[in-house]
PDB file of C-alpha atoms in Angstrom:
ATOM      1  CA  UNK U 253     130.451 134.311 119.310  1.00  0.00           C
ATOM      2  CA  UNK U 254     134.177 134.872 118.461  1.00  0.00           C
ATOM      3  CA  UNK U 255     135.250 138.722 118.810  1.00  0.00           C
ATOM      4  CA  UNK U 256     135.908 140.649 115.521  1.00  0.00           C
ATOM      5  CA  UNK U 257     138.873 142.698 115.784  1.00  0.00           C
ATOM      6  CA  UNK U 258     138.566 145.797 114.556  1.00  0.00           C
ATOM      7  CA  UNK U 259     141.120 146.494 111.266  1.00  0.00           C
ATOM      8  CA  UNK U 260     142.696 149.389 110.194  1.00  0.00           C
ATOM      9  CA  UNK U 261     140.979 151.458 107.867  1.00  0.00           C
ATOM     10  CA  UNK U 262     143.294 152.318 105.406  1.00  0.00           C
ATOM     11  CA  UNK U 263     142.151 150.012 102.757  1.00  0.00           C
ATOM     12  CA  UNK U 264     138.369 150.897 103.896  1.00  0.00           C
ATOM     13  CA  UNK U 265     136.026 152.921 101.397  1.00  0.00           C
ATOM     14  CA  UNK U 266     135.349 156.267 101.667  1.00  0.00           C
ATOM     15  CA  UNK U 267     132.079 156.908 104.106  1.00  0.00           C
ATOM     16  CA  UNK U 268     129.742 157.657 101.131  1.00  0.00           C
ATOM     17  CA  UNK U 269     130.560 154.457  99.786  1.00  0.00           C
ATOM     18  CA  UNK U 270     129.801 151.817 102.563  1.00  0.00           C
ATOM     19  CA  UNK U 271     125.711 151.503 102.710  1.00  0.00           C
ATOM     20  CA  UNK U 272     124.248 152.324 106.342  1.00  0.00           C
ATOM     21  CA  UNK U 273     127.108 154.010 107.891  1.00  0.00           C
ATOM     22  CA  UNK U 274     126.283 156.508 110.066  1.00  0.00           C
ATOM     23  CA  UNK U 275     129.067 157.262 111.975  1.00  0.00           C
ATOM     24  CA  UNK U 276     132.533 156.538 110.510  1.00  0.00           C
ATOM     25  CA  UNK U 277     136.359 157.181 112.829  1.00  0.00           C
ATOM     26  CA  UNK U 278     138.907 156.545 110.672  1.00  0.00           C
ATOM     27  CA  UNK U 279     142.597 156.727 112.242  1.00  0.00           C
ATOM     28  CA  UNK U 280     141.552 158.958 114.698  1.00  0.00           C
ATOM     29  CA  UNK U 281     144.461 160.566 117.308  1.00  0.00           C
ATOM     30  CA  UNK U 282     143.970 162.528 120.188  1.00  0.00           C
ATOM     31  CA  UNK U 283     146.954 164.166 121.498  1.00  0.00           C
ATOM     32  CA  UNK U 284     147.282 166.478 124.503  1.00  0.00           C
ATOM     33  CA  UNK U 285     149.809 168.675 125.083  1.00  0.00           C
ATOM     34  CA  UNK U 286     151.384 170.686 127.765  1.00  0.00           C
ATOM     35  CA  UNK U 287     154.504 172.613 129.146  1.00  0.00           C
ATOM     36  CA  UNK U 288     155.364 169.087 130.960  1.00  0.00           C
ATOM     37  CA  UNK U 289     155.026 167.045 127.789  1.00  0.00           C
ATOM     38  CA  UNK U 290     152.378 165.269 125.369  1.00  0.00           C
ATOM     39  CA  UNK U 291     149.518 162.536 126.086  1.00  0.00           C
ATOM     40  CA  UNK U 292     148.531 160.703 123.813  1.00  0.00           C
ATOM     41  CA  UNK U 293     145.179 159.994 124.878  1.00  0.00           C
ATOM     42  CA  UNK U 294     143.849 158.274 121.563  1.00  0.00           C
ATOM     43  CA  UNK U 295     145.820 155.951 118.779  1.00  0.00           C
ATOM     44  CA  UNK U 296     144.830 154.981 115.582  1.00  0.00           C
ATOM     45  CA  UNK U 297     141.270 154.470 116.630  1.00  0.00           C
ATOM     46  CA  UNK U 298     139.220 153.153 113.757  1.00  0.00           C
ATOM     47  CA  UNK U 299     135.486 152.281 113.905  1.00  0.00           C
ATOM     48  CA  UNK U 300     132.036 152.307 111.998  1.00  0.00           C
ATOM     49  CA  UNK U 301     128.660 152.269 113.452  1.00  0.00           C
ATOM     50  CA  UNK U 302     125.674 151.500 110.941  1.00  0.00           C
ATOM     51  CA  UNK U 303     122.396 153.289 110.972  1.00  0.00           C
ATOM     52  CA  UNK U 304     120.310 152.439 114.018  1.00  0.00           C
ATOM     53  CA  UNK U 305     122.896 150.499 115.552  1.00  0.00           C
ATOM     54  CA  UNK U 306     123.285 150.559 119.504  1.00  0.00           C
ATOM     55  CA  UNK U 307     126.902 149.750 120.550  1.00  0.00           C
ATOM     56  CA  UNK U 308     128.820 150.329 123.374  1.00  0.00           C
ATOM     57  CA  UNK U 309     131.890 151.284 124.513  1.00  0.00           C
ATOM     58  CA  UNK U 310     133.898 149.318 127.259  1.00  0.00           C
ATOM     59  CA  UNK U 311     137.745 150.313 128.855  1.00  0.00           C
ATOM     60  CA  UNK U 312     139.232 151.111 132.438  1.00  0.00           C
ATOM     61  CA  UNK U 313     139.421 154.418 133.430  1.00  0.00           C
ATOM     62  CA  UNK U 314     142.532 156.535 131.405  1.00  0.00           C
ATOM     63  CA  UNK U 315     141.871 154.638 128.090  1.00  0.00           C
ATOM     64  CA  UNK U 316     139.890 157.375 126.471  1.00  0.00           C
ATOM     65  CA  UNK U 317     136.633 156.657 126.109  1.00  0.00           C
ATOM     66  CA  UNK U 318     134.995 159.803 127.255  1.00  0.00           C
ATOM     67  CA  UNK U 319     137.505 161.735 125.092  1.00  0.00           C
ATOM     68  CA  UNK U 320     136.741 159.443 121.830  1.00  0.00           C
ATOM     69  CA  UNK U 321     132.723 160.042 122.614  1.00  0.00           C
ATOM     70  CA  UNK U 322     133.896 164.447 122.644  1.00  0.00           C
ATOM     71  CA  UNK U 323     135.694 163.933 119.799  1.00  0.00           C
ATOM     72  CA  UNK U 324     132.542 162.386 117.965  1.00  0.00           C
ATOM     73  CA  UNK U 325     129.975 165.162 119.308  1.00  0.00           C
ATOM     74  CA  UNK U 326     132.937 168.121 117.949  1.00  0.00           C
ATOM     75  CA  UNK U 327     133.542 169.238 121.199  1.00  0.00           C
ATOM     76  CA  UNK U 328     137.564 168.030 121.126  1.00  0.00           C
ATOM     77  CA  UNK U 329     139.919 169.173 118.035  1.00  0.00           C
ATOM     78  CA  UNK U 330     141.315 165.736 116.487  1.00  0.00           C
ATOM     79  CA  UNK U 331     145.399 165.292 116.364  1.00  0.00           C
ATOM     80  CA  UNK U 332     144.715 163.314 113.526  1.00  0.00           C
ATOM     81  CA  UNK U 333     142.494 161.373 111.260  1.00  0.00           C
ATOM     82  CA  UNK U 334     138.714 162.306 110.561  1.00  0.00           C
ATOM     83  CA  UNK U 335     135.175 161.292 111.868  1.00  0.00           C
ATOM     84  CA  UNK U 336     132.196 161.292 109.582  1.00  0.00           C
ATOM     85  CA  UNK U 337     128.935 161.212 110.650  1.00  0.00           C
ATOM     86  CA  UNK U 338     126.830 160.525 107.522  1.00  0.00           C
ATOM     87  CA  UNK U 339     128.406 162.056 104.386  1.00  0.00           C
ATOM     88  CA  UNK U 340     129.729 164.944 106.509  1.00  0.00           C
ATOM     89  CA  UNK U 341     133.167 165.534 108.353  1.00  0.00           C
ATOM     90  CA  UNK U 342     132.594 166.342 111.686  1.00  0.00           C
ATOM     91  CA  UNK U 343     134.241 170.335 112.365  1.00  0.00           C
ATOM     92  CA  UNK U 344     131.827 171.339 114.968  1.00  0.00           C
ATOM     93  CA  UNK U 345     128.732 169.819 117.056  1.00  0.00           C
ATOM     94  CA  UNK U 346     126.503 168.523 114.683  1.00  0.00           C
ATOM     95  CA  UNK U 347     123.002 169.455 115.024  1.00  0.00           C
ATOM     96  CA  UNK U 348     121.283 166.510 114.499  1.00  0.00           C
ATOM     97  CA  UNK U 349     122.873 165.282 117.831  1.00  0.00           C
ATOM     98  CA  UNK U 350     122.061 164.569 121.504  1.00  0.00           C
ATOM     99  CA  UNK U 351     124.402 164.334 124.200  1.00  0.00           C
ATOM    100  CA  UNK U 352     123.342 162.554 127.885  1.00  0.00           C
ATOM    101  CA  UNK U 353     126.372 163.302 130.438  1.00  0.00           C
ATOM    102  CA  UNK U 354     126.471 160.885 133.892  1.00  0.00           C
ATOM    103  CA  UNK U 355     125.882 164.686 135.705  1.00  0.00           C
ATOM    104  CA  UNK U 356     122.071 165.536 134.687  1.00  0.00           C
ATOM    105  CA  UNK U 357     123.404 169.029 134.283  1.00  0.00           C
ATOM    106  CA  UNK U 358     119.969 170.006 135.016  1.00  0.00           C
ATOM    107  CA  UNK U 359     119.393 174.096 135.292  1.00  0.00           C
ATOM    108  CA  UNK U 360     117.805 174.087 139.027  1.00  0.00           C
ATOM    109  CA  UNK U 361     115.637 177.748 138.132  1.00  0.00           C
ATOM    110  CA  UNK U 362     113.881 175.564 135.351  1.00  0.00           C
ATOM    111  CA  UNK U 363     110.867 173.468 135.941  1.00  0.00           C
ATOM    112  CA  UNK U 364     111.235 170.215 134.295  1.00  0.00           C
ATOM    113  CA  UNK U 365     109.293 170.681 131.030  1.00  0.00           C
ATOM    114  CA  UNK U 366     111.827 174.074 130.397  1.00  0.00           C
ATOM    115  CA  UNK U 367     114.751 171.790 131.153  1.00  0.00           C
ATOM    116  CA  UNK U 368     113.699 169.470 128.179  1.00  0.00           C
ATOM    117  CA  UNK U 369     113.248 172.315 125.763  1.00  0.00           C
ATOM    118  CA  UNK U 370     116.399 174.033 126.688  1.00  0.00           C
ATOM    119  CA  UNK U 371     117.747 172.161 123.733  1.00  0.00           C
ATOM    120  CA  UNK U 372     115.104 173.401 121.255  1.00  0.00           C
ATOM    121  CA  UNK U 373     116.025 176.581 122.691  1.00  0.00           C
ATOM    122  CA  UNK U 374     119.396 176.590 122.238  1.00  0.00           C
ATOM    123  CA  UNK U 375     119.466 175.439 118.477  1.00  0.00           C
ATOM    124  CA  UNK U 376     117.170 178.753 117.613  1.00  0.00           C
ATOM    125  CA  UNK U 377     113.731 176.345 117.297  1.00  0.00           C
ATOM    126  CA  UNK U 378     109.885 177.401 117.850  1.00  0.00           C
ATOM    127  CA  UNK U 379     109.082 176.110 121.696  1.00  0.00           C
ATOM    128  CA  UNK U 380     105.544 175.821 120.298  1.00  0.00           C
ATOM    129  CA  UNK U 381     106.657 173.370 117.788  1.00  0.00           C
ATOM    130  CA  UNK U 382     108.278 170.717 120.072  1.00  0.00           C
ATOM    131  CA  UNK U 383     106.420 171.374 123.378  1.00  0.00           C
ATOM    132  CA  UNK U 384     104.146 168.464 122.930  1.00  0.00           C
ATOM    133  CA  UNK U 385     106.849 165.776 121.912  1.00  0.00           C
ATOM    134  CA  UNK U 386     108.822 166.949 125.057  1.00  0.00           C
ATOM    135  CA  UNK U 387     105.595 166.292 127.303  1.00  0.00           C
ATOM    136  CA  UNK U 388     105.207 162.738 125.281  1.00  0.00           C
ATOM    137  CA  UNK U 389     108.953 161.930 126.042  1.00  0.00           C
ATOM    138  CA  UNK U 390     108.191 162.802 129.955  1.00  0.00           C
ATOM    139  CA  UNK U 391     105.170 160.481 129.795  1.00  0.00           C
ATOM    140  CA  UNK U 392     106.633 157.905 128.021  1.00  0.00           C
ATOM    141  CA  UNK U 393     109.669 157.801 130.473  1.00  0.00           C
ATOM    142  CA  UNK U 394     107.497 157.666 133.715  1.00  0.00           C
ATOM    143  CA  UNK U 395     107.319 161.449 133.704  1.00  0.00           C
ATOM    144  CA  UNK U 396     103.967 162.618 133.778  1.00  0.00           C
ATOM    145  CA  UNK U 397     102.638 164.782 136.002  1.00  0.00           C
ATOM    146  CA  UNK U 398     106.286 166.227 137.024  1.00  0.00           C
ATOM    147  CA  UNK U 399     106.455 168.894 134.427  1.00  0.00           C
ATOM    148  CA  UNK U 400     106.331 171.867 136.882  1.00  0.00           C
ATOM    149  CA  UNK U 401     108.209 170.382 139.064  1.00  0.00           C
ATOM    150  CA  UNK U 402     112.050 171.679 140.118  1.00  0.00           C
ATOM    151  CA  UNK U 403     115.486 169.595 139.819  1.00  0.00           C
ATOM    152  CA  UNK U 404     115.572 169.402 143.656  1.00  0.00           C
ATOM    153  CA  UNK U 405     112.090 168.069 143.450  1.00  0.00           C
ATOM    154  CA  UNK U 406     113.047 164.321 141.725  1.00  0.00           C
ATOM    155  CA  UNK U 407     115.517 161.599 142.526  1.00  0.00           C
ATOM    156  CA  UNK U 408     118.401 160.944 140.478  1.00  0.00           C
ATOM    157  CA  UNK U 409     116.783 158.590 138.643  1.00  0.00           C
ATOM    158  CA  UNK U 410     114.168 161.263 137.391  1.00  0.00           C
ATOM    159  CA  UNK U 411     116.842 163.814 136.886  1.00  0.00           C
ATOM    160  CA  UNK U 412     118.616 161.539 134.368  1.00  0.00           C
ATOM    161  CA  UNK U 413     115.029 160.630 132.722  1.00  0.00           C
ATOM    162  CA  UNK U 414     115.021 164.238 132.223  1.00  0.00           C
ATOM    163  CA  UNK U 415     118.543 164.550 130.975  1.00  0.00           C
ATOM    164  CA  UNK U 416     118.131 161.827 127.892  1.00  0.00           C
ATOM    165  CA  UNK U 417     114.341 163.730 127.315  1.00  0.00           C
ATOM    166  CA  UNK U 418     115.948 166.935 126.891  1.00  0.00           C
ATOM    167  CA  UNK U 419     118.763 164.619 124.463  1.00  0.00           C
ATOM    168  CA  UNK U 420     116.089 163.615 122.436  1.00  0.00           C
ATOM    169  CA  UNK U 421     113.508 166.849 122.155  1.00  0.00           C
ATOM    170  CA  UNK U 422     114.389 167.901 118.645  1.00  0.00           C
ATOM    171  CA  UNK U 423     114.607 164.301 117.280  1.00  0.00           C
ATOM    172  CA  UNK U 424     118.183 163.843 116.976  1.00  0.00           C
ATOM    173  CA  UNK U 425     119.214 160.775 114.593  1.00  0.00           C
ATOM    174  CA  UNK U 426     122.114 159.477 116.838  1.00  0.00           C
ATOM    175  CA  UNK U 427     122.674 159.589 120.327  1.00  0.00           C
ATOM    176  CA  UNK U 428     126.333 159.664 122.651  1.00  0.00           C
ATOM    177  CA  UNK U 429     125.869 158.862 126.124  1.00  0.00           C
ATOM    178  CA  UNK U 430     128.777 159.000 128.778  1.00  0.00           C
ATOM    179  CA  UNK U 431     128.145 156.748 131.826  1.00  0.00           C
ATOM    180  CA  UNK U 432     124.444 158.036 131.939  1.00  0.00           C
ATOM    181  CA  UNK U 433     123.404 155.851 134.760  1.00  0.00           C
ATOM    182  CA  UNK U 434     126.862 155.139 136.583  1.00  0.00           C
ATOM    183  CA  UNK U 435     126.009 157.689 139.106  1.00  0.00           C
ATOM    184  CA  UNK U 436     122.675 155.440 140.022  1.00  0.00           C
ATOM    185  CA  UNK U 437     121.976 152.886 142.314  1.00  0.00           C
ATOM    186  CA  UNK U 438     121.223 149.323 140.924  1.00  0.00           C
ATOM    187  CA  UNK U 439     117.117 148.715 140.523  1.00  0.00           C
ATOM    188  CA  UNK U 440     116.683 152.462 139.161  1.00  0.00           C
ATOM    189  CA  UNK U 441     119.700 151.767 136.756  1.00  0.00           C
ATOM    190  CA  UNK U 442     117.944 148.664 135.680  1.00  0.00           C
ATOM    191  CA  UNK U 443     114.656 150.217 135.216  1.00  0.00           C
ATOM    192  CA  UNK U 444     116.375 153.219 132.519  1.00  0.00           C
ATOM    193  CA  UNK U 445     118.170 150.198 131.085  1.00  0.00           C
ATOM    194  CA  UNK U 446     114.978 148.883 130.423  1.00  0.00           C
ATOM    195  CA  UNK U 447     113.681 152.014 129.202  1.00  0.00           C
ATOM    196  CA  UNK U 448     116.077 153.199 127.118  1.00  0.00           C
ATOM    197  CA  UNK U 449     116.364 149.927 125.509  1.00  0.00           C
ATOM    198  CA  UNK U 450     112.504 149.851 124.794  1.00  0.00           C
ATOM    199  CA  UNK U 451     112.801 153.438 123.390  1.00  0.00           C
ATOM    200  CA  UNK U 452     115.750 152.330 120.860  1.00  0.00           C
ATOM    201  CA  UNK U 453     113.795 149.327 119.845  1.00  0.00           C
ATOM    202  CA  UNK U 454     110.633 151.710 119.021  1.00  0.00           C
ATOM    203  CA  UNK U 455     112.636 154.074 117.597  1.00  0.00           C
ATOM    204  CA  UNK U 456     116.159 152.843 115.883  1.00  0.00           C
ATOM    205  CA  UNK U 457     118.589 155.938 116.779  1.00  0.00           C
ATOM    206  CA  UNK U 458     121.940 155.285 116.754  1.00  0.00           C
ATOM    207  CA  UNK U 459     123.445 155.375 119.795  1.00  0.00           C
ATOM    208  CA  UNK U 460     126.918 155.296 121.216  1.00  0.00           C
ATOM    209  CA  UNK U 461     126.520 154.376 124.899  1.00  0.00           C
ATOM    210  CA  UNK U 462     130.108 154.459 127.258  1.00  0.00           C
ATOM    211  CA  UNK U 463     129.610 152.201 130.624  1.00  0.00           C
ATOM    212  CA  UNK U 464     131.958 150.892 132.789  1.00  0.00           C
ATOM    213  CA  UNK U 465     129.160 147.853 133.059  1.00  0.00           C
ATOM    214  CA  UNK U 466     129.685 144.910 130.934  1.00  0.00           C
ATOM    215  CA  UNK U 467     126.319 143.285 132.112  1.00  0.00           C
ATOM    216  CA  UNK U 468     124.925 147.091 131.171  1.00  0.00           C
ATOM    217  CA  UNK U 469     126.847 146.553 127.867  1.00  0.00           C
ATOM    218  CA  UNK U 470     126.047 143.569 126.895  1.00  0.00           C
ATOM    219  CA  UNK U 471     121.772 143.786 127.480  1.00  0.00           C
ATOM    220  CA  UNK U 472     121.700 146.837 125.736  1.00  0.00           C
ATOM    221  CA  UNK U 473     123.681 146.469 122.556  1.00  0.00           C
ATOM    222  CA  UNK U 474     124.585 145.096 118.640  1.00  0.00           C
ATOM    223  CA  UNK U 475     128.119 145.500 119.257  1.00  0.00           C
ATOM    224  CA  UNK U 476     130.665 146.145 122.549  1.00  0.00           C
ATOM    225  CA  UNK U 477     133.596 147.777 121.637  1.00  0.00           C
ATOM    226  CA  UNK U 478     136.501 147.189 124.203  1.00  0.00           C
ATOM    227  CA  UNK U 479     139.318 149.975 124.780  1.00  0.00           C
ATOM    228  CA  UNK U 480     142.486 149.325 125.627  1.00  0.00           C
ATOM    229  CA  UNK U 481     144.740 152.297 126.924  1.00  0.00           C
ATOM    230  CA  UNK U 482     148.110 153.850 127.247  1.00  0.00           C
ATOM    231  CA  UNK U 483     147.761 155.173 124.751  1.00  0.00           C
ATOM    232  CA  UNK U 484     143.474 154.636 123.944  1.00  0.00           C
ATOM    233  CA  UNK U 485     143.233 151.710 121.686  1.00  0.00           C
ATOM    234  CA  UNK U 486     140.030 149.661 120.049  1.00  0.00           C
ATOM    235  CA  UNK U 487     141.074 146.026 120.949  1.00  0.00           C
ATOM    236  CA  UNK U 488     137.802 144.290 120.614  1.00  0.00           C
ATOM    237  CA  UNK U 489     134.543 144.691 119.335  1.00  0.00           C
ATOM    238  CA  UNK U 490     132.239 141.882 120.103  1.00  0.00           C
ATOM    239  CA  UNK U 491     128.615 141.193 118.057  1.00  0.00           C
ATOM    240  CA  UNK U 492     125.900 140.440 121.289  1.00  0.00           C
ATOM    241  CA  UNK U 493     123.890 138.090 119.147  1.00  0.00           C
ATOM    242  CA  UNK U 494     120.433 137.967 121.660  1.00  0.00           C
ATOM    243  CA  UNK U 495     117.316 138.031 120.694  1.00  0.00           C
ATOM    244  CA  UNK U 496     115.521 141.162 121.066  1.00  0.00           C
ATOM    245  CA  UNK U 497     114.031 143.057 123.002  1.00  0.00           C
ATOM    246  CA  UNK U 498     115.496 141.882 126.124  1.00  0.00           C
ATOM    247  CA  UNK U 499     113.990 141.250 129.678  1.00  0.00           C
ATOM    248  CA  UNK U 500     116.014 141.267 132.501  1.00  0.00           C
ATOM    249  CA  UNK U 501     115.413 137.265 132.733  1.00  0.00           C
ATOM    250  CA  UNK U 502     117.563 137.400 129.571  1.00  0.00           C
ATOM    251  CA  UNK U 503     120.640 137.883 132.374  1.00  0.00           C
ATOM    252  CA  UNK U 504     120.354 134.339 133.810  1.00  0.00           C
ATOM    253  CA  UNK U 505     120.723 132.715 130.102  1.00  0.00           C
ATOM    254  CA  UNK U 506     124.069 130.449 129.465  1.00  0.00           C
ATOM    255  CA  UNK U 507     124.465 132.642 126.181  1.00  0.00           C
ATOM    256  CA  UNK U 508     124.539 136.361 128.248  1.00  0.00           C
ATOM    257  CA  UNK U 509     126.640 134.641 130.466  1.00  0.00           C
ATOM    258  CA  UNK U 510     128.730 133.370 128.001  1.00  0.00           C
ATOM    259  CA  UNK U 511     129.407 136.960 126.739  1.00  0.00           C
ATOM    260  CA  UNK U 512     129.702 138.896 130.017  1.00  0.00           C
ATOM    261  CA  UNK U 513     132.401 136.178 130.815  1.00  0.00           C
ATOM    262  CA  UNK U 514     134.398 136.805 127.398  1.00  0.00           C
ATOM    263  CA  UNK U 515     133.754 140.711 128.161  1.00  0.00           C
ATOM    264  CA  UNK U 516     135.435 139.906 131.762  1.00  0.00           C
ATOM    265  CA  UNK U 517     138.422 138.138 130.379  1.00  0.00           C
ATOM    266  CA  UNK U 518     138.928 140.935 127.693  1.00  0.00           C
ATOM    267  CA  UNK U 519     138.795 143.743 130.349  1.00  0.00           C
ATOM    268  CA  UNK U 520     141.341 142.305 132.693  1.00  0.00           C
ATOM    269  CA  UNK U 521     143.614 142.104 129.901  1.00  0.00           C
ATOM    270  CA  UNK U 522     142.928 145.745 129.138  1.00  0.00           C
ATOM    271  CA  UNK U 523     143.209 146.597 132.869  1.00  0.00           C
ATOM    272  CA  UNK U 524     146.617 144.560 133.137  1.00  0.00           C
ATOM    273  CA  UNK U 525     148.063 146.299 129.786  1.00  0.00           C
ATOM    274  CA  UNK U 526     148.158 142.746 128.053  1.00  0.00           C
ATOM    275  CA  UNK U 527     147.790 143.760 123.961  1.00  0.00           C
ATOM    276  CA  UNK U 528     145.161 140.668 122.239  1.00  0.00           C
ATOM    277  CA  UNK U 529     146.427 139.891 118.463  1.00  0.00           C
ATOM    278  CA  UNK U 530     144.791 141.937 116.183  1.00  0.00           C
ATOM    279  CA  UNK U 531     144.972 145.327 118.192  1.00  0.00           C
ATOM    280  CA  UNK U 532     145.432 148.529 116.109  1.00  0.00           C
ATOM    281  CA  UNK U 533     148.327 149.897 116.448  1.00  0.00           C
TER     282      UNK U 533
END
């Protein structure tokens, strides 16, 4: 259970030379700059995800998490380095891409079945064509029966639901989520942990989840990667080696225990600016 410290990539094949990479940051810098000076909000941030693979992302707040998950979906300009997702270098949003925000961002003059295909909308796709997966996702995520309902018709918990159905409509291969269920309250964030961790087991998108939660982080992934900031820094990236899938009973166990502990340890570090051996730099 010892962490693996992320190296730098310079001596790493090229993307289209490692089998089951899907999404590849190699060296990436984020720098922001204004009339009172620079910020670097990312440093040499290096890191592969393999096909299917569901990792998360740990930090404290400043250490760039949210900006390294913009920078992956082509919605920030890099400073430096490159991200690959497959064989391709990412320029612009890819298309074969959904995006789940903490804020459902939900359109309040939609029903919810036209909130789910705003997406399929949006790329230029046939409604007809994906109008029956949408309806499947809204079953399958406690949904049914709601489709003609309005935004200020559901809890939050049903508002997100909606959020990562209208994320996966048009069958996206990877997924970025940003805090999805930090806004929740504790049982209905367990139940979409449950959920979305039953979907990803059915269906084996990638997925790069950000939580502040290292209990959150450690049921639902392969990997937790642990930022460091000032500037943004990978510092750890930890296998969870449980069995799968996981109930919630799967909490109590010595071995999740074990990890949320290590998890803890590594995060107060990060919190207290304390650099581990092995950080990138």
């Amino acid at each position: 259970m010892a962490d693996v410290l992320s190296p730098a990539l310079q001596d790493r094949p090229a993307p289209d030379k490692v089998p089951d990479v899907h999404i590849s940051i190699r060296n990436v810098e984020k720098v922001y700059r204004s009339q009172r000076g620079s910020v670097v909000a990312l440093e040499n941030v290096s890191l592969d995800v393999a096909k299917g693979e569901f990792v998360s992302i740990l930090g404290p707040s400043g250490c760039g998490k949210s900006t390294l998950l913009k920078c992956i979906a082509g919605l920030e300009p890099l400073s430096g380095g490159e991200i690959f997702v497959g064989r391709q270098r990412v320029a612009e949003p890819p298309k074969d891409l959904g995006v789940v925000f903490q804020r459902d961002i939900l359109f309040d003059w939609r029903t919810t079945l036209d909130n789910v295909l705003v997406t399929v909308e949006f790329l230029g796709l046939k409604r007809r064509d994906y109008e029956a997966r949408a309806r499947s996702l809204l079953a399958t995520y406690g949904l049914a029966g709601y489709e003609n309902r309005y935004p200020w018709e559901l809890s939050g918990g049903q508002r997100q639901r909606v959020a990562i159905c209208r994320a996966m409509v048009h069958d996206p291969q990877f997924l970025l989520m940003d805090e999805p269920f930090g806004a929740l309250d504790a049982l209905t964030r367990d139940e979409l942990n449950l959920e979305l961790q039953n979907r990803w087991f059915a269906d084996r998108k990638t997925i790069i989840f950000i939580t502040h939660g290292i209990s959150e982080a450690v049921f639902l992934s392969d990997r937790v990667i642990v930022m460091g900031r000032n500037p943004g820094r990978i510092i750890a990236d930890v296998k969870i080696d449980l069995p799968r899938p996981r109930g919630v009973a799967v909490r109590d166990t010595a071995a999740f225990t074990a990890y949320t502990g290590r998890l803890r340890a590594i995060m107060d570090d990060a919190n207290a600016g304390i650099t581990h051996a092995g950080v990138l730099s």
